[in-house]
Amino acid sequence: MSEKPAALNFIEHLIEEDLTNGLSKKDLRFRFPPEPNGYLHIGHTKAIGISFGLGEKYQAPVNLRFDDTNPAKEEQKYVDAIKEDIAWMGYQWDKEVYSSDYFQTLYNWAISFIKKGLAYIDSQSSEQIRLQKGSPTQLGINSPYRTRSVEENLALFTKMKNGEFKEGAHVLRAKIDMEDPNMLMRDPIMYRILKKAHHRTGNDWCIYPMYDWTHGESDYIEQISHSLCSLEFKPHRKLYNWFRDEVYSENYIQLPLAPKQREFARLNLSYTVMSKRKLLQLVDKKIVSGWDDPRMPTISGLRRRGYTPNAIKKFIEAVGVAKRENLIDVSLLEFCIREDLNQTAPRVMVVLNPIKLTIINYPEGKEEFLKADNNPEDESAGCRDIPFSKELYIERADFEEVAKSNFFRLTLGNEVRLKNAYIIKAESIIKDSEGVLKEVRCSYDADSLSGTGSEASLRKVKGTLHWVSVSHAIKTEVRSYDRLFTDAAPDSHKEKTFMDFVNPNSLTVSQAFAEPSLALAKIGNSFQFQRLGYFNVDKDSTGEALVFNKTVGLRDSWIKKKLANNNELTSQKATISPLNEVMRFGKKYTKFSIEKQQETKHRIQELAKSISYEELTPFFGTALKKVGTRIVTMIALGVLIKNNQEITPEIRVFVRKALEDKNELLVTEASKVNS
RNA sequence: UGACCCAUGGUGUAACUGGCAACACAUCUGGUUUUGGUCCAGAAGAGUCUAGGUUCGAGCCCUAGUGGGUCAACCA
């Protein structure tokens, strides 16, 4: 077996390295630490997938830790929602823990910091403290309270804890370095007074630890080996380590493992926004119906939309883990859900925008039940009977009176097959007084029934249409969704806000007709509406009326062709400057065939017309061995000289060196320029 | 006028210890098909931001530049 080493991401590389350096595999432990102040979204699924995925890969426990150090923002309902979402994703956490579980320990450790002279009570206003902090380019200055005695600090801190001060009167600060280039090291606040009830600790505490003083220490208490978070926490690492090392030095006997923080780039998805704050705005401004609106990138929204845990996991896996800023195309997410649902979703027929179709030679009042496969991808799914009759609905878009030859659907005088039924031929149409098409009348070939094996049934026709019988159809509501924003990166514009790009047509509601088997559908069930896409039953459904959400459309090469015809082909290539293009050729010029070199040379000469001498001069110094670059530079130079560029000493040197070169191509070009 | 991080096809990620830049999506052909779906076969597309250096050899190591990002909440 030729085992190729698995492609690891940088975090896995680090873990492997730690393992070879003596870390025991059984000491591996991870955590996912959401703040219970909102709902989880697709961005979180990346963090969840990384930590829980690592847990699965290394058979290591993963804690679910609620980072609940700010009672002003956090609520039990978010805890519940987060647990539901993670469980739905199919992940199992080892321990459910809370930062608030560690309030007492953290408090004790803070006291020991004070005793060691590593922390002090600052009694200035937040405004004063902010001013003294300086800026990224300007050093901070020490607080006048920085030199308070240990005794005084201890007394004050005790009083703070006992609720003897108002909010904002004092804070506990770590004594580090007000001149550190990293702002977070400039005496960060460890505790503030907050007279708010906490959703778990109630009124036990009126001082609450800050993130930096809580997170790393919680990792340490839980003996997390690798603490993974997103890139914006990179600057926190220095402080994370500072706190950790101080605490470790006193506790390493009971708690021998010192956790490491590592950071990865967060996920950005095209045509949506990801921050809780922005999502909240969409909810508040009623642009969506709520956090679980199927257009929302929240886990609850995705779930309601019909996304499956499998598809989301696949997606996260495909996206990968790195430190680069990224913008992932939604088409990848769509691919993942199609791939999943294609295997599992039963096929049914539903007509979204109906037009009536009457079969003129089909007996009045007759009905028959025709066999249909439930899922061609899965034989075990079996088949079902669908009622057929004289009057049917077909999709309005499936009929055109006259059409181009690339229209494979029904046109006057032509044949198509009705899926699982007969071949029909459109004979005439009926329009209302305003000229709007009301009905298509056609004839059917009674011998052409699907699956009979008759000669007529085996006839090839261009298209196959889905349909439902008028008298048997059940009426349903179908909600189709388009992207929420009209811009791929709605929050990346300086002049405009993401709200300026809200797509006004992101929701389309249709009154559709479904085949009767769908009467049995339950909330959450997914189906493929044949030729249309994947749909699931929304929770708004009632006993009388079903409501469907469109999860995603089928891949549609027909609509693509139509679009392509309309707006020519939009070039995928970004335009690059003439100089850059020339230099790109330089890298491969010598590897080209003679013909390709000729072709390239013409292109370079064309491009050179818009290159200035100043742009070209830096390349006269190109390393001797980079022959290709020198050749293309020479070609371009030739054009400049032809266009009356004065011969400078630099040019002379460049050409002379080229003439002495081993490479014949270069010599040839140089001698042309030389003459 | 700082510190830190990042830069590989259109997008995202790989490439172990330097050794023919790979995979997925997207795109385009062709075939199969009672879904313009699926499936199958194939194509095109980058020479790794720029310049210099080390090396027999650099996407990978070093230096400088350029571009992008992050950092000044008693938020997390």
PDB file of N, CA and C in Angstrom, chain A residues 254-289:
ATOM      1  N   GLN A 254      -0.784  20.134  40.806  1.00  0.00           N
ATOM      2  CA  GLN A 254      -2.141  19.610  40.620  1.00  0.00           C
ATOM      3  C   GLN A 254      -2.575  19.694  39.153  1.00  0.00           C
ATOM      4  N   LEU A 255      -2.129  20.756  38.485  1.00  0.00           N
ATOM      5  CA  LEU A 255      -2.556  20.984  37.099  1.00  0.00           C
ATOM      6  C   LEU A 255      -1.307  21.085  36.213  1.00  0.00           C
ATOM      7  N   PRO A 256      -0.803  19.927  35.782  1.00  0.00           N
ATOM      8  CA  PRO A 256       0.512  19.916  35.132  1.00  0.00           C
ATOM      9  C   PRO A 256       0.529  20.375  33.673  1.00  0.00           C
ATOM     10  N   LEU A 257      -0.632  20.458  33.040  1.00  0.00           N
ATOM     11  CA  LEU A 257      -0.608  20.759  31.605  1.00  0.00           C
ATOM     12  C   LEU A 257      -0.890  22.240  31.353  1.00  0.00           C
ATOM     13  N   ALA A 258       0.009  22.881  30.626  1.00  0.00           N
ATOM     14  CA  ALA A 258      -0.181  24.289  30.281  1.00  0.00           C
ATOM     15  C   ALA A 258      -0.756  24.392  28.875  1.00  0.00           C
ATOM     16  N   PRO A 259      -1.965  24.897  28.749  1.00  0.00           N
ATOM     17  CA  PRO A 259      -2.612  24.944  27.427  1.00  0.00           C
ATOM     18  C   PRO A 259      -1.929  25.924  26.474  1.00  0.00           C
ATOM     19  N   LYS A 260      -2.156  25.683  25.169  1.00  0.00           N
ATOM     20  CA  LYS A 260      -1.643  26.580  24.134  1.00  0.00           C
ATOM     21  C   LYS A 260      -2.801  27.155  23.350  1.00  0.00           C
ATOM     22  N   GLN A 261      -2.729  28.429  23.084  1.00  0.00           N
ATOM     23  CA  GLN A 261      -3.730  29.016  22.196  1.00  0.00           C
ATOM     24  C   GLN A 261      -3.177  29.074  20.780  1.00  0.00           C
ATOM     25  N   ARG A 262      -3.987  28.682  19.819  1.00  0.00           N
ATOM     26  CA  ARG A 262      -3.625  28.844  18.410  1.00  0.00           C
ATOM     27  C   ARG A 262      -4.825  29.400  17.663  1.00  0.00           C
ATOM     28  N   GLU A 263      -4.546  30.149  16.601  1.00  0.00           N
ATOM     29  CA  GLU A 263      -5.611  30.885  15.937  1.00  0.00           C
ATOM     30  C   GLU A 263      -5.743  30.518  14.460  1.00  0.00           C
ATOM     31  N   PHE A 264      -6.964  30.461  13.988  1.00  0.00           N
ATOM     32  CA  PHE A 264      -7.223  30.157  12.574  1.00  0.00           C
ATOM     33  C   PHE A 264      -8.145  31.242  12.004  1.00  0.00           C
ATOM     34  N   ALA A 265      -8.150  31.355  10.691  1.00  0.00           N
ATOM     35  CA  ALA A 265      -9.000  32.370  10.045  1.00  0.00           C
ATOM     36  C   ALA A 265     -10.459  31.966  10.140  1.00  0.00           C
ATOM     37  N   ARG A 266     -11.298  32.916  10.481  1.00  0.00           N
ATOM     38  CA  ARG A 266     -12.723  32.612  10.569  1.00  0.00           C
ATOM     39  C   ARG A 266     -13.298  32.473   9.172  1.00  0.00           C
ATOM     40  N   LEU A 267     -14.460  31.856   9.109  1.00  0.00           N
ATOM     41  CA  LEU A 267     -15.094  31.599   7.821  1.00  0.00           C
ATOM     42  C   LEU A 267     -15.947  32.791   7.401  1.00  0.00           C
ATOM     43  N   ASN A 268     -15.806  33.178   6.163  1.00  0.00           N
ATOM     44  CA  ASN A 268     -16.707  34.164   5.586  1.00  0.00           C
ATOM     45  C   ASN A 268     -17.411  33.524   4.404  1.00  0.00           C
ATOM     46  N   LEU A 269     -18.684  33.744   4.310  1.00  0.00           N
ATOM     47  CA  LEU A 269     -19.466  33.125   3.251  1.00  0.00           C
ATOM     48  C   LEU A 269     -20.009  34.225   2.354  1.00  0.00           C
ATOM     49  N   SER A 270     -19.943  34.006   1.048  1.00  0.00           N
ATOM     50  CA  SER A 270     -20.375  35.063   0.133  1.00  0.00           C
ATOM     51  C   SER A 270     -21.886  35.302   0.240  1.00  0.00           C
ATOM     52  N   TYR A 271     -22.274  36.503  -0.031  1.00  0.00           N
ATOM     53  CA  TYR A 271     -23.676  36.928  -0.050  1.00  0.00           C
ATOM     54  C   TYR A 271     -24.393  36.838   1.293  1.00  0.00           C
ATOM     55  N   THR A 272     -23.607  36.894   2.385  1.00  0.00           N
ATOM     56  CA  THR A 272     -24.272  36.962   3.677  1.00  0.00           C
ATOM     57  C   THR A 272     -23.365  37.708   4.650  1.00  0.00           C
ATOM     58  N   VAL A 273     -23.872  37.964   5.840  1.00  0.00           N
ATOM     59  CA  VAL A 273     -23.047  38.549   6.887  1.00  0.00           C
ATOM     60  C   VAL A 273     -23.014  37.567   8.036  1.00  0.00           C
ATOM     61  N   MET A 274     -22.020  37.732   8.911  1.00  0.00           N
ATOM     62  CA  MET A 274     -21.796  36.682   9.882  1.00  0.00           C
ATOM     63  C   MET A 274     -21.783  37.157  11.326  1.00  0.00           C
ATOM     64  N   SER A 275     -21.714  38.459  11.574  1.00  0.00           N
ATOM     65  CA  SER A 275     -21.589  38.843  12.970  1.00  0.00           C
ATOM     66  C   SER A 275     -22.960  38.856  13.655  1.00  0.00           C
ATOM     67  N   LYS A 276     -22.936  38.515  14.939  1.00  0.00           N
ATOM     68  CA  LYS A 276     -24.186  38.487  15.693  1.00  0.00           C
ATOM     69  C   LYS A 276     -24.886  39.839  15.626  1.00  0.00           C
ATOM     70  N   ARG A 277     -24.068  40.892  15.717  1.00  0.00           N
ATOM     71  CA  ARG A 277     -24.638  42.239  15.733  1.00  0.00           C
ATOM     72  C   ARG A 277     -25.406  42.527  14.430  1.00  0.00           C
ATOM     73  N   LYS A 278     -24.802  42.138  13.315  1.00  0.00           N
ATOM     74  CA  LYS A 278     -25.440  42.403  12.026  1.00  0.00           C
ATOM     75  C   LYS A 278     -26.659  41.515  11.811  1.00  0.00           C
ATOM     76  N   LEU A 279     -26.547  40.286  12.235  1.00  0.00           N
ATOM     77  CA  LEU A 279     -27.688  39.391  12.097  1.00  0.00           C
ATOM     78  C   LEU A 279     -28.858  39.897  12.936  1.00  0.00           C
ATOM     79  N   LEU A 280     -28.504  40.416  14.111  1.00  0.00           N
ATOM     80  CA  LEU A 280     -29.541  40.967  14.992  1.00  0.00           C
ATOM     81  C   LEU A 280     -30.276  42.110  14.295  1.00  0.00           C
ATOM     82  N   GLN A 281     -29.521  42.938  13.575  1.00  0.00           N
ATOM     83  CA  GLN A 281     -30.151  44.048  12.852  1.00  0.00           C
ATOM     84  C   GLN A 281     -31.171  43.542  11.839  1.00  0.00           C
ATOM     85  N   LEU A 282     -30.832  42.467  11.156  1.00  0.00           N
ATOM     86  CA  LEU A 282     -31.761  41.914  10.166  1.00  0.00           C
ATOM     87  C   LEU A 282     -33.051  41.466  10.837  1.00  0.00           C
ATOM     88  N   VAL A 283     -32.894  40.923  12.042  1.00  0.00           N
ATOM     89  CA  VAL A 283     -34.077  40.473  12.784  1.00  0.00           C
ATOM     90  C   VAL A 283     -34.866  41.684  13.269  1.00  0.00           C
ATOM     91  N   ASP A 284     -34.168  42.635  13.884  1.00  0.00           N
ATOM     92  CA  ASP A 284     -34.834  43.806  14.457  1.00  0.00           C
ATOM     93  C   ASP A 284     -35.550  44.632  13.393  1.00  0.00           C
ATOM     94  N   LYS A 285     -34.926  44.774  12.243  1.00  0.00           N
ATOM     95  CA  LYS A 285     -35.519  45.583  11.173  1.00  0.00           C
ATOM     96  C   LYS A 285     -36.530  44.780  10.361  1.00  0.00           C
ATOM     97  N   LYS A 286     -36.805  43.565  10.803  1.00  0.00           N
ATOM     98  CA  LYS A 286     -37.818  42.706  10.172  1.00  0.00           C
ATOM     99  C   LYS A 286     -37.505  42.379   8.714  1.00  0.00           C
ATOM    100  N   ILE A 287     -36.239  42.381   8.392  1.00  0.00           N
ATOM    101  CA  ILE A 287     -35.858  41.985   7.046  1.00  0.00           C
ATOM    102  C   ILE A 287     -36.007  40.477   6.919  1.00  0.00           C
ATOM    103  N   VAL A 288     -35.841  39.811   8.043  1.00  0.00           N
ATOM    104  CA  VAL A 288     -36.132  38.376   8.098  1.00  0.00           C
ATOM    105  C   VAL A 288     -37.134  38.159   9.216  1.00  0.00           C
ATOM    106  N   SER A 289     -37.706  36.958   9.244  1.00  0.00           N
ATOM    107  CA  SER A 289     -38.785  36.726  10.206  1.00  0.00           C
ATOM    108  C   SER A 289     -38.266  36.386  11.599  1.00  0.00           C
TER     109      SER A 289
END
